[in-house]
Short mmCIF file of C-alpha atoms in Angstrom, two decimals:
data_model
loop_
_atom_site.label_atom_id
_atom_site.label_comp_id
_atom_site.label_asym_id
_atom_site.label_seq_id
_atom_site.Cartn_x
_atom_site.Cartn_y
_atom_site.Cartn_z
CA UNK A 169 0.00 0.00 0.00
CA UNK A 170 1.51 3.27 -1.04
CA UNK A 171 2.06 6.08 1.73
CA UNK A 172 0.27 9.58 1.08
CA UNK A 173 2.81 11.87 -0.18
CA UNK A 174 3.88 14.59 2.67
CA UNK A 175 3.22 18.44 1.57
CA UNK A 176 5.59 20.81 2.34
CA UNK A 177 5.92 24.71 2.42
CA UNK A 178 9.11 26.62 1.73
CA UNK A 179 9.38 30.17 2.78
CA UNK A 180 12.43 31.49 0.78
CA UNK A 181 12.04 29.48 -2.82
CA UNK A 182 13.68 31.31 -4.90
CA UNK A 183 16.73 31.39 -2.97
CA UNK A 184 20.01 29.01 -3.42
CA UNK A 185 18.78 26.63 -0.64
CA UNK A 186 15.23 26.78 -1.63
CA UNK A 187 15.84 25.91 -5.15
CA UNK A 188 17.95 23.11 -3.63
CA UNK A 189 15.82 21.65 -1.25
CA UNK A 190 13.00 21.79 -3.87
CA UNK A 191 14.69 19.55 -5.96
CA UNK A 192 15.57 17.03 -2.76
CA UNK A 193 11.79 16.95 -1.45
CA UNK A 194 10.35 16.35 -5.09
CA UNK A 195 12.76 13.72 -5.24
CA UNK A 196 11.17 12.06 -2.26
CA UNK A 197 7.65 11.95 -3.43
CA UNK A 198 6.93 15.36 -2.03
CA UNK A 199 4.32 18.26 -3.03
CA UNK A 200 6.19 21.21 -2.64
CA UNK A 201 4.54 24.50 -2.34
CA UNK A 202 7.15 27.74 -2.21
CA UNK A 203 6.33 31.37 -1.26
CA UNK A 204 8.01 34.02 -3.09
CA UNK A 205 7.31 38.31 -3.05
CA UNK A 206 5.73 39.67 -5.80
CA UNK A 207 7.96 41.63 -7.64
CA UNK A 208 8.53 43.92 -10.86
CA UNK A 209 10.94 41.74 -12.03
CA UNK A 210 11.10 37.80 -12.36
CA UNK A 211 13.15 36.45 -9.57
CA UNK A 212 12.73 32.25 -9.99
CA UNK A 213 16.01 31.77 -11.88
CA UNK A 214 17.41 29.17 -9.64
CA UNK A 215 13.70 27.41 -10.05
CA UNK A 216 12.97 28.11 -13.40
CA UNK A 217 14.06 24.00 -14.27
CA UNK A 218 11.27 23.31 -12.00
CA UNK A 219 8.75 25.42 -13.50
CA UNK A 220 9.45 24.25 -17.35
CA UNK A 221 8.98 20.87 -16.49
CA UNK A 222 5.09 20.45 -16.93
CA UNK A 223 4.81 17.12 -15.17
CA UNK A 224 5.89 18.29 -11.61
CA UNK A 225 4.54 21.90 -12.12
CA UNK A 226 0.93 20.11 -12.53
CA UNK A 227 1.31 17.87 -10.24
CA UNK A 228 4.12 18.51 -7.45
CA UNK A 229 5.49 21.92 -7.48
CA UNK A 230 3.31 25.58 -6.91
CA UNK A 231 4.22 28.78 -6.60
CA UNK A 232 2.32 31.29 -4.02
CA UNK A 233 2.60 34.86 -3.56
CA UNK A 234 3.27 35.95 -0.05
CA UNK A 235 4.89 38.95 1.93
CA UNK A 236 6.36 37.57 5.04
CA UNK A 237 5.54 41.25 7.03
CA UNK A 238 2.33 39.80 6.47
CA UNK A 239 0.83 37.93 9.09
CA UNK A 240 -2.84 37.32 7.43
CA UNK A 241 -1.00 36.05 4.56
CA UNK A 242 0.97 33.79 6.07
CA UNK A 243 -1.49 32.23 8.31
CA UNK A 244 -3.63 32.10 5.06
CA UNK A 245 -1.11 29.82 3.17
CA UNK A 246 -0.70 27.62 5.90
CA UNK A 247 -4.40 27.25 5.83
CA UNK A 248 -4.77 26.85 1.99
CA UNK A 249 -1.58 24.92 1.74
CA UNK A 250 -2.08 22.51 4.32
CA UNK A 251 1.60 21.56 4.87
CA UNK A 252 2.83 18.29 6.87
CA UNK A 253 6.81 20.37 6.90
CA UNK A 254 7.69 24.44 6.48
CA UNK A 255 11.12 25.48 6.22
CA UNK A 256 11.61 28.94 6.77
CA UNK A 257 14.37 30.09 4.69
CA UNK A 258 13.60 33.05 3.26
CA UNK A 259 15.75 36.43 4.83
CA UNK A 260 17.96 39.45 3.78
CA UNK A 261 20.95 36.98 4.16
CA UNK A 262 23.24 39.57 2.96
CA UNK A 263 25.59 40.69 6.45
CA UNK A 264 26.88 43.50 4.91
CA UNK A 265 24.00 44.77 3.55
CA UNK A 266 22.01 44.21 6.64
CA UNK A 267 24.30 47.12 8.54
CA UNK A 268 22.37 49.74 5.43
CA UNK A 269 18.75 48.09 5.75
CA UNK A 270 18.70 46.86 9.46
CA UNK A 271 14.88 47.43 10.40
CA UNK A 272 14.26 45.38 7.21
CA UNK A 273 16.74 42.55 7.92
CA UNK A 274 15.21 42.54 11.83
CA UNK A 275 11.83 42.14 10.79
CA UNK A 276 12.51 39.10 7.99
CA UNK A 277 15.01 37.41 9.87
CA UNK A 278 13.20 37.69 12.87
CA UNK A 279 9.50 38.37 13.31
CA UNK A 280 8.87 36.63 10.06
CA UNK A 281 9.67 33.29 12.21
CA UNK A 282 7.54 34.28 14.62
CA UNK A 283 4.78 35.14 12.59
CA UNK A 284 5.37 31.63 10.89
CA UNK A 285 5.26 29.50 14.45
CA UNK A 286 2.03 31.39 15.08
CA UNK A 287 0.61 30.39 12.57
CA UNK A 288 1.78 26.58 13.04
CA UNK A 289 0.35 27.04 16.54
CA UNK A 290 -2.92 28.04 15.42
CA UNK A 291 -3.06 25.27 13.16
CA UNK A 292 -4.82 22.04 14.08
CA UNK A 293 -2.63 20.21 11.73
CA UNK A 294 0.72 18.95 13.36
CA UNK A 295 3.25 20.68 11.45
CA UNK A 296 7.21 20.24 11.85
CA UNK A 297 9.03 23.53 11.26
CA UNK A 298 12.34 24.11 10.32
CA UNK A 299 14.58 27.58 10.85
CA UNK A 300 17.10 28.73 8.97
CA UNK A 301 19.89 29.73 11.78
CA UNK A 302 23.10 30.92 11.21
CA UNK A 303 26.67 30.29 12.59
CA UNK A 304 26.88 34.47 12.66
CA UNK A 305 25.20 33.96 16.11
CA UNK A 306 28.67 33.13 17.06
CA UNK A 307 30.08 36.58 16.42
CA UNK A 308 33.24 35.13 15.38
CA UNK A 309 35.49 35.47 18.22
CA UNK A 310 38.21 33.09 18.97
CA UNK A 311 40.05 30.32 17.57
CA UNK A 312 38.18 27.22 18.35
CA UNK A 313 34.93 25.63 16.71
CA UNK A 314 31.55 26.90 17.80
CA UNK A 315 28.71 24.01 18.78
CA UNK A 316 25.65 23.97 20.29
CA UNK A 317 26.69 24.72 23.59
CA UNK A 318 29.07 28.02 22.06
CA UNK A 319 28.15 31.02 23.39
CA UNK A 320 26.03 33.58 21.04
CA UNK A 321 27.49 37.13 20.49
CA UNK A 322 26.01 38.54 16.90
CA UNK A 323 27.93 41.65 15.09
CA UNK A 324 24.81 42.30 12.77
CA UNK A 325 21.62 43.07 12.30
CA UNK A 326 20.90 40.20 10.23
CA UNK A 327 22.86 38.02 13.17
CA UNK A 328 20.79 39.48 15.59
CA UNK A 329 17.53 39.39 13.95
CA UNK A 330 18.29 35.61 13.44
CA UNK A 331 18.93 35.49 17.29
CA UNK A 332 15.42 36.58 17.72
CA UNK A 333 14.14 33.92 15.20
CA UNK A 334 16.42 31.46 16.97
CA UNK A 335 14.93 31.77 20.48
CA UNK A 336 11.10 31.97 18.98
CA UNK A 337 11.77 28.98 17.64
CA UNK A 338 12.95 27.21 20.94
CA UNK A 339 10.38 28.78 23.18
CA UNK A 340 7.71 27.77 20.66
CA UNK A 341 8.97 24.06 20.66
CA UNK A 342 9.30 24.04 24.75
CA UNK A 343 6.14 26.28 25.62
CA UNK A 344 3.42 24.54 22.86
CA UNK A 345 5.02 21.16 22.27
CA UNK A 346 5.74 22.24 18.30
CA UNK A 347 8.30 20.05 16.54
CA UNK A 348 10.37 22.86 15.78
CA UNK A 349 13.88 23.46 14.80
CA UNK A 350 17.16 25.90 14.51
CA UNK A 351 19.63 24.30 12.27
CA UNK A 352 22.51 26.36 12.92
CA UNK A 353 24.30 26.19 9.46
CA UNK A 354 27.88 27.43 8.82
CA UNK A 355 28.67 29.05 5.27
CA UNK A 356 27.10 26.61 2.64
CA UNK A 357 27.71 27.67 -1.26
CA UNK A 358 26.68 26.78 -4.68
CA UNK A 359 26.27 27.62 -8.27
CA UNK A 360 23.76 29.30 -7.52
CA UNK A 361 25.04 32.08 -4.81
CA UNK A 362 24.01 35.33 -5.56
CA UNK A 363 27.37 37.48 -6.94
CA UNK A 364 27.00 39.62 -3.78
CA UNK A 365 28.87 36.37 -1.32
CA UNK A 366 32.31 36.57 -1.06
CA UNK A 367 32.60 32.80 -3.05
CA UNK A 368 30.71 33.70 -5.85
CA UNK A 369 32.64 36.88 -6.24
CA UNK A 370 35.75 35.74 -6.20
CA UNK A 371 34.86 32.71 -8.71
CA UNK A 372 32.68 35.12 -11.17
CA UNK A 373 35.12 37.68 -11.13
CA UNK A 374 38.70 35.17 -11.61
CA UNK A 375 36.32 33.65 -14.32
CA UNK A 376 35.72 36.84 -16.12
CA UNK A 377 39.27 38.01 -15.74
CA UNK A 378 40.66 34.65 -16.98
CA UNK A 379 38.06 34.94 -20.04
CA UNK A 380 39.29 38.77 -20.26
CA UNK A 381 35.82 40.74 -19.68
CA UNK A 382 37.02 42.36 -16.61
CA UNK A 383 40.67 43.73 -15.56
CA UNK A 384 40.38 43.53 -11.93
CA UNK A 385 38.86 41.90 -8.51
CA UNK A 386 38.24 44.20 -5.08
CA UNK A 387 37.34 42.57 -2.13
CA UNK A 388 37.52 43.10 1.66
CA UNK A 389 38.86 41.34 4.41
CA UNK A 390 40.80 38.14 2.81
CA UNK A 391 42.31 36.91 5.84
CA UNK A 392 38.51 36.07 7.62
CA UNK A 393 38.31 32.54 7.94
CA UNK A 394 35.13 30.63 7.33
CA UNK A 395 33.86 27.10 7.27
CA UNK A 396 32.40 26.57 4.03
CA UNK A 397 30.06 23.25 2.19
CA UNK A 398 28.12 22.73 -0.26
CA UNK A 399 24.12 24.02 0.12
CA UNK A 400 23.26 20.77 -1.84
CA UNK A 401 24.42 18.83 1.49
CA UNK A 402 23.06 21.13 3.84
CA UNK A 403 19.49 20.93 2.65
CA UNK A 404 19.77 17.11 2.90
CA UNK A 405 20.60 18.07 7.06
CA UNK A 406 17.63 20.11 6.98
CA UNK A 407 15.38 17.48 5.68
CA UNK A 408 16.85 14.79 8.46
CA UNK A 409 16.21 16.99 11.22
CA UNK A 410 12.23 16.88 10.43
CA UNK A 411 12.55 13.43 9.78
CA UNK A 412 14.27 12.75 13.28
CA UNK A 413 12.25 11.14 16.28
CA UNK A 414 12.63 14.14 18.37
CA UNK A 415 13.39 17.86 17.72
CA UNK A 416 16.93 19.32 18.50
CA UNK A 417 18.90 22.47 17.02
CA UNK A 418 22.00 20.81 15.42
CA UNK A 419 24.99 22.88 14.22
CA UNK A 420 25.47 22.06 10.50
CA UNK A 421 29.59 22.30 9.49
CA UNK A 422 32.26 20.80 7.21
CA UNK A 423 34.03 21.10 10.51
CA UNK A 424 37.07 22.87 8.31
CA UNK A 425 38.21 26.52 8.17
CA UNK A 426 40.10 28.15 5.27
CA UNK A 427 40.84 31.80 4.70
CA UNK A 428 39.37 33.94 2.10
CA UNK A 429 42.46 34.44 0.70
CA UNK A 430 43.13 30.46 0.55
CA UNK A 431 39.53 30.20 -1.08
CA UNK A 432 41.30 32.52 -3.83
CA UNK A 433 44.23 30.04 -4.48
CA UNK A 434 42.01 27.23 -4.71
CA UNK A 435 39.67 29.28 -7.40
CA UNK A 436 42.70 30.42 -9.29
CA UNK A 437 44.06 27.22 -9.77
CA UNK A 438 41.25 25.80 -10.80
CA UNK A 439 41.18 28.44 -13.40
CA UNK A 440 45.21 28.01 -14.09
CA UNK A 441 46.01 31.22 -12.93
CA UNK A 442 48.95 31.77 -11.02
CA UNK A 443 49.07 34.47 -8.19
CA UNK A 444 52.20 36.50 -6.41
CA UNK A 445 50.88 38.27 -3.84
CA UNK A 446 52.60 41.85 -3.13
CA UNK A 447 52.51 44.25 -0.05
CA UNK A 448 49.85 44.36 3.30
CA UNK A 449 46.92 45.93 4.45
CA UNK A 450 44.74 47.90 2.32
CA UNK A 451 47.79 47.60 -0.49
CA UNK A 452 48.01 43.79 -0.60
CA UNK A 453 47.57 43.01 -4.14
CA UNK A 454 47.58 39.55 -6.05
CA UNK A 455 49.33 39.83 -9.38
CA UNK A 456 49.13 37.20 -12.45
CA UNK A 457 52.12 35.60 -12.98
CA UNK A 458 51.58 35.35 -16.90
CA UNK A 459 50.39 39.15 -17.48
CA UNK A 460 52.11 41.18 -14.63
CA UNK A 461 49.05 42.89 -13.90
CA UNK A 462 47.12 43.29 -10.37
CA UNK A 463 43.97 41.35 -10.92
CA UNK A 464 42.96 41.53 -6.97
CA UNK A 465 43.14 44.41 -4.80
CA UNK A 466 42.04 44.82 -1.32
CA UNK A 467 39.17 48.37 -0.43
CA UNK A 468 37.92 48.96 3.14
CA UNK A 469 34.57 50.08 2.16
CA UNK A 470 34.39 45.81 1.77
CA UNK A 471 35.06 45.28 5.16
CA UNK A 472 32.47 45.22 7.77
CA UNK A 473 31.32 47.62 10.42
CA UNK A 474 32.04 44.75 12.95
CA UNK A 475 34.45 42.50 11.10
CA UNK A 476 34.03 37.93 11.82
CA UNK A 477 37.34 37.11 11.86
CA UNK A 478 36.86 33.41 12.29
CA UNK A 479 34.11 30.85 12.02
CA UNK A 480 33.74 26.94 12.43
CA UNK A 481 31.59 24.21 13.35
CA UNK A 482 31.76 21.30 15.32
CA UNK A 483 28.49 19.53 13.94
CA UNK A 484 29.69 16.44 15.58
CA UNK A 485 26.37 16.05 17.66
CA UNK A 486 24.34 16.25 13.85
CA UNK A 487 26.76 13.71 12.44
CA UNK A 488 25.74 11.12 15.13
CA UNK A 489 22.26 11.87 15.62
CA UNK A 490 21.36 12.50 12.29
CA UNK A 491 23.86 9.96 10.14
CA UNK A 492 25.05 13.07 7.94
CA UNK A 493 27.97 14.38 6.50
CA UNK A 494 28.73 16.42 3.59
CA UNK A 495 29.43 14.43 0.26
CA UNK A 496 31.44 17.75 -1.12
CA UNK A 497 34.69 18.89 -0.34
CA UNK A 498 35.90 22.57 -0.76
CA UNK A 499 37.87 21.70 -3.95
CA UNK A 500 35.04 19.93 -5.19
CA UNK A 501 32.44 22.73 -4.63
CA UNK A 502 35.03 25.14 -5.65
CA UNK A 503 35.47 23.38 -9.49
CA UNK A 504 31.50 23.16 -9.28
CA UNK A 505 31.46 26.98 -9.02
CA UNK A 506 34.07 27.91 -11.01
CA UNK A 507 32.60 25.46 -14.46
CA UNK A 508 29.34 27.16 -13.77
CA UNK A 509 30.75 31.19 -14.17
CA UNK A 510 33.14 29.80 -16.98
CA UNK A 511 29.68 28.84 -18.56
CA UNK A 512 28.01 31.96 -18.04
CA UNK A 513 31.24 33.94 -19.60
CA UNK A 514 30.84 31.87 -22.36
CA UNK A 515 27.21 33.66 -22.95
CA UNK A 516 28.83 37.12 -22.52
CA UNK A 517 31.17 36.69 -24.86
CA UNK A 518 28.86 35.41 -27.84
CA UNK A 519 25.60 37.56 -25.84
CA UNK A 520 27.07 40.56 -24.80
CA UNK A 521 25.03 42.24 -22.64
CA UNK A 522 24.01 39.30 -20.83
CA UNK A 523 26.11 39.28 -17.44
CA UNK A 524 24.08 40.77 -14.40
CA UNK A 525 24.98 41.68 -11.08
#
């Protein structure tokens, strides 16, 4: 006898881990319904496969409208929708930018969630929630791996509004019996990372510069360290943790650190470009070896207000309780990152006009 297919209901679509997860919960037999804003411009480019193929968009996959400073319209799609899971994902996930729209990046990261357990609370369906945490809760400080049991000390609006959405999400779970869950993730990348990220910078730009359709690179602070995977693994965490027999907040990590600058020698070798790196400060530059021009130079307007020196996770607790580990090393997601901007330069070059930021 065949089970009846679980619903679920992503806040956050057309993001890279909603695309992602989308494509992991239609895999399993789900009906996945996603909320995106309505806007004056298309925004479902990392969904758009899902869309064009008729059979799931029938059948499997919607697409709702929905403003998460909303409340009626939330609680109205949980209604309508009827889901079993929801993952909130959806936030101004930008740090830096959160410092120039903080009131904004407050009020998505943070009472969106609530707005989202209320609704679950109202519900008389049993619904398991997910949250999109952050490792930024951290703050950064220090030399040794942040767990569950790490103390939280946000530098950001966008860390602290996640703080908020954090504790809703525990007092929710302990004070109405909700299976509800933080999963504290550590930088996850992709493909599909908007060209804002410090990754997907440094990969679009090398890519360009290698293909010659842009001279040079500026970025910020290259000696913050960061713990980086793959999104496509860290949606499959998310998905265990609703599947698991009881609800904890798990700290999801590659449980490795590398500098920003590192994550530039990887890229340019992957792209055969060979760096010498020249002077300090503000006037370290990276040079390529075959031209003997500066392709990377460093600008403080890039740097934070309140800079993260150093972030990594300790996710042992998910890897027992959950079974999980990430299939994707750094070189690996780096290669996977690099083919994909190499690809899009390739439709520059015989499209001009084409590239956006």
């Amino acid at each position: 006898m065949n089970q009846p297919h679980k619903i679920a209901l992503i806040f956050g679509i057309t993001g890279q881990d909603g695309s992602y997860l989308a494509e992991l919960l239609l895999s399993k037999g789900y009906e996945v319904h996603g909320v995106r804003r309505r806007s004056s411009s298309f925004n479902t480019g990392r969904i758009d496969h899902l869309i064009a193929s008729s059979e799931i968009w029938e059948k499997k996959f919607f697409l709702h409208y929905g403003d998460l400073e909303d409340s009626n319209i939330i609680s109205q799609l949980v209604n309508k929708v009827a889901p079993d899971e929801i993952y909130n994902l959806a936030a101004q996930s930008h740090v830096g930018l959160s410092f120039e729209e903080p009131i904004y990046s407050v009020e998505i990261a943070g009472l969106a969630t609530l707005k989202i357990l209320e609704s679950v609370r109202q519900s008389e369906r049993e619904i398991r929630f997910y949250q999109a945490s952050t490792s930024e809760l951290f703050g950064g400080d220090g030399v040794s791996a942040f767990d569950e049991s790490s103390p939280f000390l946000p530098k950001s609006p966008y860390a602290a509004g996640k703080l908020l959405g954090y504790w809703m999400t525990r007092i929710y779970r302990e004070a109405y019996g909700i299976f509800a869950v933080n999963g504290i993730l550590f930088n996850h990348e992709s493909p599909r990372r908007g060209e804002t990220f410090v990754t997907r910078k440094i990969t679009r730009g090398l890519a360009r510069i290698k293909k010659g359709l842009q001279q040079e690179l500026t970025l910020g602070n290259i000696y913050a360290s960061r713990d980086w995977g793959h999104a496509r693994d860290y949606v499959e965490a998310m998905w265990l943790m609703l599947q698991a027999r009881e609800p904890k907040d798990l700290v999801i990590s590659s449980d490795t650190n590398v500098t920003v600058k590192e994550f530039i020698e990887i890229v340019a070798k992957e792209l055969s470009i060979e760096l010498t790196w020249q002077g300090s400060g503000l006037n370290e530059v990276a040079i390529d070896q075959s031209t003997g021009k500066v392709i990377i130079r460093i600008a403080s307007e890039f740097f934070r207000p309140l800079e993260v020196t150093f972030l990594e996770g300790n996710s042992t607790k998910a890897r027992e309780f959950l079974e999980w580990k990430p299939k994707t090393n750094l070189a690996q997601l780096a290669k996977e990152m690099v083919a994909e901007d190499l690809r899009l330069c390739s439709k520059e070059i015989h499209y001009p006009g084409t590239h956006r930021i």
